[in-house]
Short mmCIF file of N, CA and C in Angstrom, two decimals:
data_model
loop_
_atom_site.label_atom_id
_atom_site.label_comp_id
_atom_site.label_asym_id
_atom_site.label_seq_id
_atom_site.Cartn_x
_atom_site.Cartn_y
_atom_site.Cartn_z
N MET A 1 91.60 95.50 131.25
CA MET A 1 92.15 95.42 129.86
C MET A 1 92.83 94.07 129.78
N THR A 2 92.54 93.38 128.70
CA THR A 2 93.24 92.03 128.50
C THR A 2 94.24 92.19 127.49
N MET A 3 95.19 91.21 127.47
CA MET A 3 96.32 91.23 126.58
C MET A 3 95.80 90.35 125.39
N PRO A 4 96.30 90.89 124.18
CA PRO A 4 95.85 90.15 122.96
C PRO A 4 96.47 88.69 122.97
N GLU A 5 95.78 87.80 122.40
CA GLU A 5 96.17 86.36 122.36
C GLU A 5 97.47 86.23 121.37
N ASP A 6 97.61 87.05 120.47
CA ASP A 6 98.80 86.85 119.44
C ASP A 6 100.08 87.32 119.97
N ARG A 7 100.07 87.91 121.20
CA ARG A 7 101.27 88.49 121.76
C ARG A 7 102.14 87.33 122.27
N LYS A 8 103.42 87.35 121.79
CA LYS A 8 104.37 86.31 122.26
C LYS A 8 105.11 86.74 123.53
N THR A 9 105.38 85.80 124.47
CA THR A 9 106.05 86.18 125.57
C THR A 9 107.51 85.71 125.32
N THR A 10 108.49 86.41 125.92
CA THR A 10 109.87 86.21 125.80
C THR A 10 110.35 85.82 127.19
N THR A 11 111.24 84.80 127.23
CA THR A 11 111.88 84.37 128.41
C THR A 11 113.35 84.59 128.32
N ILE A 12 113.91 85.44 129.24
CA ILE A 12 115.20 85.68 129.35
C ILE A 12 115.95 85.36 130.69
N SER A 13 117.16 85.11 130.68
CA SER A 13 117.88 84.74 131.81
C SER A 13 118.14 85.93 132.75
N GLY A 14 118.50 85.71 133.99
CA GLY A 14 118.83 86.71 134.90
C GLY A 14 119.78 87.72 134.48
N SER A 15 120.82 87.02 134.03
CA SER A 15 122.08 87.80 133.55
C SER A 15 121.71 88.75 132.43
N GLU A 16 120.87 88.22 131.51
CA GLU A 16 120.31 89.19 130.40
C GLU A 16 119.54 90.19 130.81
N ALA A 17 118.78 90.00 131.90
CA ALA A 17 117.76 90.96 132.37
C ALA A 17 118.43 92.15 133.21
N ARG A 18 119.71 91.95 133.64
CA ARG A 18 120.41 92.97 134.43
C ARG A 18 120.55 94.11 133.66
N GLN A 19 120.28 95.36 134.16
CA GLN A 19 120.33 96.60 133.36
C GLN A 19 121.55 97.51 133.74
N GLY A 20 122.24 97.17 134.82
CA GLY A 20 123.43 97.92 135.21
C GLY A 20 124.72 97.15 135.01
N TYR A 21 125.72 97.91 135.44
CA TYR A 21 127.04 97.42 135.41
C TYR A 21 127.82 97.80 136.61
N ILE A 22 128.85 97.16 136.96
CA ILE A 22 129.60 97.49 138.28
C ILE A 22 130.56 98.71 137.94
N VAL A 23 130.27 99.77 138.65
CA VAL A 23 131.05 100.99 138.37
C VAL A 23 132.29 101.11 139.44
N LEU A 24 132.31 100.25 140.48
CA LEU A 24 133.32 100.27 141.41
C LEU A 24 134.47 99.37 141.03
N LYS A 25 135.05 99.51 139.84
CA LYS A 25 136.02 98.40 139.44
C LYS A 25 137.40 98.89 139.83
N THR A 26 137.67 100.12 140.12
CA THR A 26 139.02 100.53 140.57
C THR A 26 139.11 100.83 141.99
N PRO A 27 140.27 100.70 142.57
CA PRO A 27 140.43 100.88 144.05
C PRO A 27 140.04 102.42 144.36
N LEU A 28 140.41 103.31 143.51
CA LEU A 28 139.98 104.74 143.87
C LEU A 28 138.56 104.92 143.83
N ARG A 29 137.79 104.35 142.97
CA ARG A 29 136.31 104.34 143.00
C ARG A 29 135.76 103.81 144.18
N ARG A 30 136.33 102.62 144.63
CA ARG A 30 135.78 101.99 145.76
C ARG A 30 136.00 102.82 147.05
N ALA A 31 137.34 103.34 147.13
CA ALA A 31 137.69 104.24 148.22
C ALA A 31 136.73 105.43 148.33
N ILE A 32 136.39 106.06 147.24
CA ILE A 32 135.52 107.23 147.35
C ILE A 32 134.15 106.80 147.80
N PHE A 33 133.60 105.75 147.26
CA PHE A 33 132.24 105.29 147.71
C PHE A 33 132.29 105.02 149.18
N ILE A 34 133.24 104.30 149.71
CA ILE A 34 133.30 103.93 151.08
C ILE A 34 133.41 105.24 151.86
N ALA A 35 134.22 106.11 151.46
CA ALA A 35 134.39 107.45 152.12
C ALA A 35 133.02 108.21 152.18
N GLY A 36 132.33 108.14 151.16
CA GLY A 36 131.13 108.85 151.12
C GLY A 36 130.05 108.23 152.05
N LEU A 37 130.03 106.84 152.22
CA LEU A 37 129.18 106.23 153.15
C LEU A 37 129.55 106.56 154.52
N ALA A 38 130.87 106.56 154.87
CA ALA A 38 131.38 106.97 156.03
C ALA A 38 130.97 108.39 156.50
N GLY A 39 131.01 109.22 155.49
CA GLY A 39 130.75 110.71 155.77
C GLY A 39 129.27 110.79 156.06
N ILE A 40 128.47 110.08 155.41
CA ILE A 40 127.02 110.15 155.83
C ILE A 40 126.74 109.71 157.11
N VAL A 41 127.42 108.52 157.56
CA VAL A 41 127.17 108.21 158.89
C VAL A 41 127.67 109.15 159.83
N LEU A 42 128.86 109.66 159.64
CA LEU A 42 129.33 110.63 160.56
C LEU A 42 128.49 112.06 160.60
N LEU A 43 127.96 112.40 159.54
CA LEU A 43 127.08 113.44 159.51
C LEU A 43 125.86 113.26 160.18
N ALA A 44 125.28 112.05 160.21
CA ALA A 44 124.07 111.61 160.89
C ALA A 44 124.40 111.65 162.42
N ILE A 45 125.60 111.22 162.83
CA ILE A 45 125.89 111.23 164.22
C ILE A 45 126.11 112.59 164.80
N ILE A 46 126.66 113.36 164.02
CA ILE A 46 126.97 114.82 164.37
C ILE A 46 125.62 115.62 164.52
N MET A 47 124.74 115.36 163.52
CA MET A 47 123.49 116.05 163.48
C MET A 47 122.56 115.63 164.70
N SER A 48 122.73 114.32 165.15
CA SER A 48 121.91 113.77 166.18
C SER A 48 122.42 114.38 167.50
N LEU A 49 123.68 114.66 167.73
CA LEU A 49 124.22 115.32 168.88
C LEU A 49 123.90 116.84 168.97
N ALA A 50 123.80 117.47 167.93
CA ALA A 50 123.49 118.83 167.97
C ALA A 50 122.11 119.25 168.26
#
């Protein structure tokens, strides 16, 4: 399937193409995120020993 010739291409910068935003803005949110990562690692270690 080919693209029609009359279709225009749009060029956008990298910052305009980003679709998300930073959600770890507050210290509490960062702490919860890091604690979750540490919990996953600890769970993996415990499960591998069992």
